[in-house]
Coordinates of C-alpha atoms and ligand atoms in Angstrom, one line a residue:
M18 CA 8.6 -36.1 -1.9
E19 CA 11.3 -35.8 0.8
S20 CA 13.4 -32.6 0.5
A21 CA 17.1 -33.2 -0.5
L22 CA 18.1 -30.3 1.7
D23 CA 19.3 -31.0 5.2
Y24 CA 18.1 -28.8 8.1
W25 CA 21.2 -26.5 8.2
S26 CA 21.3 -25.9 4.4
A27 CA 17.5 -25.1 4.4
K28 CA 18.0 -22.7 7.4
A29 CA 21.0 -21.0 5.7
L30 CA 18.9 -20.5 2.5
L31 CA 16.0 -19.1 4.4
E32 CA 18.3 -16.6 6.2
W33 CA 19.8 -15.6 2.9
Q34 CA 16.4 -14.8 1.5
V35 CA 15.5 -12.8 4.6
E36 CA 18.8 -10.9 4.2
L37 CA 17.8 -10.1 0.6
G38 CA 14.6 -8.5 1.9
A39 CA 12.0 -11.3 1.8
T40 CA 9.4 -10.5 4.5
E41 CA 6.7 -13.1 3.9
T42 CA 5.8 -16.2 2.0
L43 CA 3.2 -15.8 -0.7
C44 CA 2.9 -19.3 -2.1
E45 CA 4.7 -22.6 -2.2
A46 CA 6.6 -21.9 -5.5
P47 CA 8.3 -18.7 -6.5
V48 CA 6.6 -16.6 -9.3
N49 CA 8.7 -14.5 -11.5
R50 CA 6.1 -11.8 -12.4
Y51 CA 8.3 -10.3 -15.1
E52 CA 8.0 -13.6 -16.9
L53 CA 4.2 -13.4 -16.9
A54 CA 4.2 -10.8 -19.6
P55 CA 3.1 -12.1 -23.0
P56 CA 5.9 -13.7 -25.0
A57 CA 7.6 -11.5 -27.6
P58 CA 6.3 -12.2 -31.2
K59 CA 8.4 -14.7 -33.1
A60 CA 10.6 -13.4 -36.0
A61 CA 8.7 -13.5 -39.3
E62 CA 8.7 -17.1 -40.8
S63 CA 8.7 -15.8 -44.3
S64 CA 12.3 -14.4 -44.3
K65 CA 14.3 -16.1 -47.0
P66 CA 17.7 -17.7 -46.3
G67 CA 20.5 -15.3 -46.9
R68 CA 18.4 -12.2 -46.3
A69 CA 18.6 -10.2 -43.2
P70 CA 15.5 -10.7 -41.1
P71 CA 13.1 -7.8 -41.2
V72 CA 13.8 -5.2 -38.4
P73 CA 10.7 -4.9 -36.2
P74 CA 9.5 -1.3 -35.8
K75 CA 10.8 0.3 -32.6
P76 CA 8.0 0.6 -30.1
K77 CA 7.2 4.3 -29.4
P78 CA 8.5 5.4 -26.0
V79 CA 5.6 5.9 -23.7
D80 CA 5.4 8.9 -21.4
P81 CA 3.7 7.3 -18.3
V82 CA 2.6 10.7 -16.9
A83 CA 0.9 11.7 -20.2
E84 CA -0.7 8.3 -20.4
A85 CA -1.9 8.6 -16.8
R86 CA -3.4 12.0 -17.6
K87 CA -5.2 10.6 -20.6
Q88 CA -6.6 7.6 -18.7
A89 CA -7.6 9.5 -15.6
K90 CA -9.4 12.2 -17.6
A91 CA -11.4 9.6 -19.5
A92 CA -12.8 8.1 -16.2
P93 CA -16.3 9.6 -15.7
E94 CA -16.8 8.1 -12.2
L95 CA -15.0 6.5 -9.3
P96 CA -15.5 2.8 -10.4
S97 CA -14.1 3.6 -13.9
L98 CA -11.1 5.5 -12.3
R99 CA -10.5 2.4 -10.2
A100 CA -10.6 0.2 -13.3
A101 CA -8.3 2.6 -15.2
L102 CA -5.7 2.3 -12.3
A103 CA -6.1 -1.5 -12.2
G104 CA -5.3 -1.6 -16.0
F105 CA -2.4 1.0 -15.8
R106 CA 0.7 -0.9 -17.0
H107 CA 3.5 1.7 -16.5
C108 CA 4.0 1.5 -12.8
D109 CA 6.3 -1.4 -11.7
L110 CA 5.0 -1.3 -8.1
K111 CA 1.9 -3.2 -9.4
M112 CA 4.1 -6.2 -10.1
G113 CA 5.1 -6.7 -6.5
A114 CA 1.7 -5.9 -4.9
R115 CA -1.0 -8.3 -4.0
N116 CA -3.9 -5.9 -4.3
L117 CA -4.8 -2.5 -5.7
V118 CA -5.6 -0.2 -2.8
F119 CA -8.0 2.4 -4.1
S120 CA -10.1 3.9 -1.3
D121 CA -12.2 3.4 1.8
G122 CA -14.9 5.4 3.5
Q123 CA -17.6 7.6 2.1
P124 CA -17.2 9.0 -1.4
G125 CA -18.7 12.5 -1.4
A126 CA -17.7 13.1 2.3
R127 CA -16.6 16.6 3.2
V128 CA -13.2 15.4 4.3
M129 CA -10.8 13.4 2.1
V130 CA -7.6 12.1 3.7
I131 CA -4.7 11.4 1.4
G132 CA -2.0 9.1 2.7
E133 CA 1.3 7.9 1.2
A134 CA 1.0 4.3 0.1
P135 CA -0.3 0.9 1.3
G136 CA 1.7 -1.0 3.9
R137 CA 1.6 -4.8 4.5
E138 CA -1.9 -5.0 5.9
E139 CA -3.4 -2.6 3.4
D140 CA -1.8 -4.7 0.6
Q141 CA -3.3 -7.8 2.0
Q142 CA -6.8 -6.4 2.5
G143 CA -7.0 -4.0 -0.5
R144 CA -8.1 -1.2 1.8
P145 CA -6.1 1.9 2.8
F146 CA -5.2 2.6 6.5
V147 CA -6.1 -0.7 8.1
G148 CA -2.8 -1.4 9.8
P149 CA -1.4 0.2 12.9
A150 CA -1.1 3.7 11.3
G151 CA -4.7 3.3 10.1
Q152 CA -5.9 2.4 13.6
M153 CA -4.1 5.5 14.9
L154 CA -5.8 7.6 12.1
D155 CA -9.2 6.2 13.1
R156 CA -8.6 7.3 16.7
M157 CA -7.5 10.7 15.6
L158 CA -10.6 11.2 13.4
A159 CA -12.9 9.9 16.1
A160 CA -11.6 12.6 18.5
I161 CA -13.3 15.2 16.3
D162 CA -16.4 13.1 15.4
L163 CA -15.1 11.9 12.1
S164 CA -15.1 8.3 10.9
R165 CA -14.6 6.4 7.7
D166 CA -18.0 4.8 8.4
K167 CA -19.8 8.1 8.4
N168 CA -18.1 11.2 7.0
V169 CA -14.6 10.6 5.8
Y170 CA -13.1 9.3 2.5
L171 CA -9.6 7.9 2.4
T172 CA -7.1 7.2 -0.3
N173 CA -3.3 7.2 -0.9
V174 CA -1.0 8.8 -3.4
L175 CA 0.2 5.3 -4.5
P176 CA -2.4 2.5 -4.9
W177 CA 0.3 -0.3 -4.7
R178 CA 2.6 -1.2 -1.8
P179 CA 6.2 -0.4 -2.4
Q180 CA 8.3 -3.5 -1.5
Q181 CA 9.7 -3.3 2.0
N182 CA 7.7 -0.1 2.5
R183 CA 10.5 1.8 0.8
D184 CA 10.0 5.5 0.0
P185 CA 8.1 6.0 -3.3
L186 CA 10.3 7.2 -6.2
P187 CA 9.6 10.6 -7.7
E188 CA 8.6 9.1 -11.0
E189 CA 6.2 6.7 -9.3
V190 CA 4.5 9.7 -7.5
A191 CA 4.5 11.7 -10.8
M192 CA 2.6 9.1 -12.7
M193 CA 0.0 8.7 -9.9
V194 CA -0.7 12.4 -9.5
P195 CA -3.1 12.6 -12.5
F196 CA -5.1 9.7 -11.1
L197 CA -5.1 11.3 -7.6
E198 CA -6.3 14.7 -9.0
R199 CA -9.1 13.0 -10.8
H200 CA -9.9 11.0 -7.7
V201 CA -10.3 14.2 -5.8
G202 CA -12.4 15.7 -8.5
L203 CA -14.8 12.7 -8.6
A204 CA -15.0 12.4 -4.8
H205 CA -15.5 16.2 -4.6
P206 CA -14.7 16.7 -0.9
D207 CA -14.8 20.2 0.7
F208 CA -11.4 19.7 2.4
L209 CA -8.3 17.7 1.7
V210 CA -6.1 16.4 4.6
L211 CA -2.6 15.5 3.5
M212 CA -0.8 13.0 5.7
G213 CA 2.9 13.4 5.6
N214 CA 5.5 14.5 3.0
V215 CA 4.6 12.2 0.2
S216 CA 1.1 13.5 -0.1
C217 CA 2.3 17.1 0.3
Q218 CA 4.8 16.5 -2.6
A219 CA 2.1 15.0 -4.7
V220 CA -0.6 17.6 -4.1
L221 CA 1.3 20.8 -3.2
G222 CA 4.6 20.1 -5.0
K223 CA 6.5 20.7 -1.8
T224 CA 7.8 18.8 1.3
G225 CA 8.8 19.9 4.8
I226 CA 5.9 18.6 6.9
S227 CA 7.2 20.2 10.1
R228 CA 6.8 23.6 8.4
L229 CA 3.7 22.9 6.4
R230 CA 1.6 21.1 9.0
G231 CA -1.3 23.1 10.4
Q232 CA -1.1 25.7 7.7
W233 CA -4.1 25.8 5.2
A234 CA -3.1 25.8 1.6
Q235 CA -5.0 25.6 -1.6
A236 CA -4.7 22.9 -4.3
W237 CA -7.0 21.6 -7.1
G238 CA -9.5 24.2 -6.1
K239 CA -9.8 23.0 -2.5
P240 CA -8.6 24.0 1.0
V241 CA -5.8 21.6 2.0
L242 CA -4.5 20.9 5.5
P243 CA -1.1 19.1 5.8
M244 CA -0.6 17.0 9.0
F245 CA 1.9 14.7 10.5
H246 CA 1.4 11.2 9.2
P247 CA -0.1 8.8 11.9
A248 CA 2.8 6.4 11.3
Y249 CA 5.2 9.2 12.2
L250 CA 3.1 9.9 15.4
L251 CA 3.4 6.3 16.4
R252 CA 7.2 6.6 16.2
Q253 CA 7.3 10.1 17.6
P254 CA 4.4 10.4 20.1
G255 CA 5.8 13.8 21.3
H256 CA 4.3 15.3 18.1
K257 CA 0.7 14.3 19.0
R258 CA 0.1 17.7 20.6
A259 CA 0.7 19.4 17.2
A260 CA -1.5 16.8 15.5
W261 CA -4.3 17.5 18.0
A262 CA -4.0 21.2 17.3
D263 CA -4.4 20.5 13.5
L264 CA -7.4 18.2 14.2
L265 CA -9.1 21.1 16.1
E266 CA -8.3 23.4 13.3
L267 CA -10.0 21.0 10.9
K268 CA -13.0 20.7 13.2
A269 CA -13.3 24.4 13.5
R270 CA -13.2 24.8 9.7
L271 CA -15.8 22.1 9.2
G272 CA -18.1 23.8 11.7
A273 CA -17.5 27.2 10.2
V274 CA -18.4 26.2 6.7
S275 CA -21.3 23.8 6.7
Ligands
URA301 N1 0.2 4.6 5.5 C1 -0.4 5.2 4.5 O1 0.0 6.3 4.1 N2 -1.5 4.7 3.9 C2 -2.0 3.6 4.3 O2 -3.0 3.1 3.7 C3 -1.4 2.9 5.3 C4 -0.3 3.4 5.9

């Protein structure tokens, strides 16, 4: 069927969508994911004419953080934790994401890296740190003989990409923390490396990466090293020297405790 739109109208419409924030085309026809929820139940057929229809009971408000705690605690191993996250219905980020991004690398490795959230490439592939920041991270790890193929495990605070790579909301982080803590418990690394402020907020409850970086802290029973996020280092290469010092610190600690 030939389009009824002329070239200039189609171009204007496309530009308008880009202005609204569209960054890519996913499929031919738009999908309103909010409409994919199951339809609301119909009013009871039995109500007699003249009588007020029965008032449906109010759904109990759900505390997403308590729900996350319950579900995370019930997961006995990493695959079931992944399944619990995949079925978690209280985080709207899931609606806009293509894939759940759970982890990569070697579960049980001594070093577990915690990033912020998937970006575009991670969302497409369902693996953390595979875009430009991930390539930077791989180079940083390789400089101290670490690699996701051998001896590092990677995850993010958020398993779904925030649209437009916007900053995660505090409530989104809060409801993912129980899953992250359980993730750490099940992967049982010796050391956690926190990339950037979002993971510092989630794990240490504080931000201020320029102050925190390079200083060992303790969380969830483990030594924790905050570092500049590789995406930040790509934008601010002048801070690579500090990141190198932090990598050497991690290497020394790995060598000292083996
Ligand atoms: N940045 C992150 O924090 N995590 C990723 O997986 C990719 C980019």
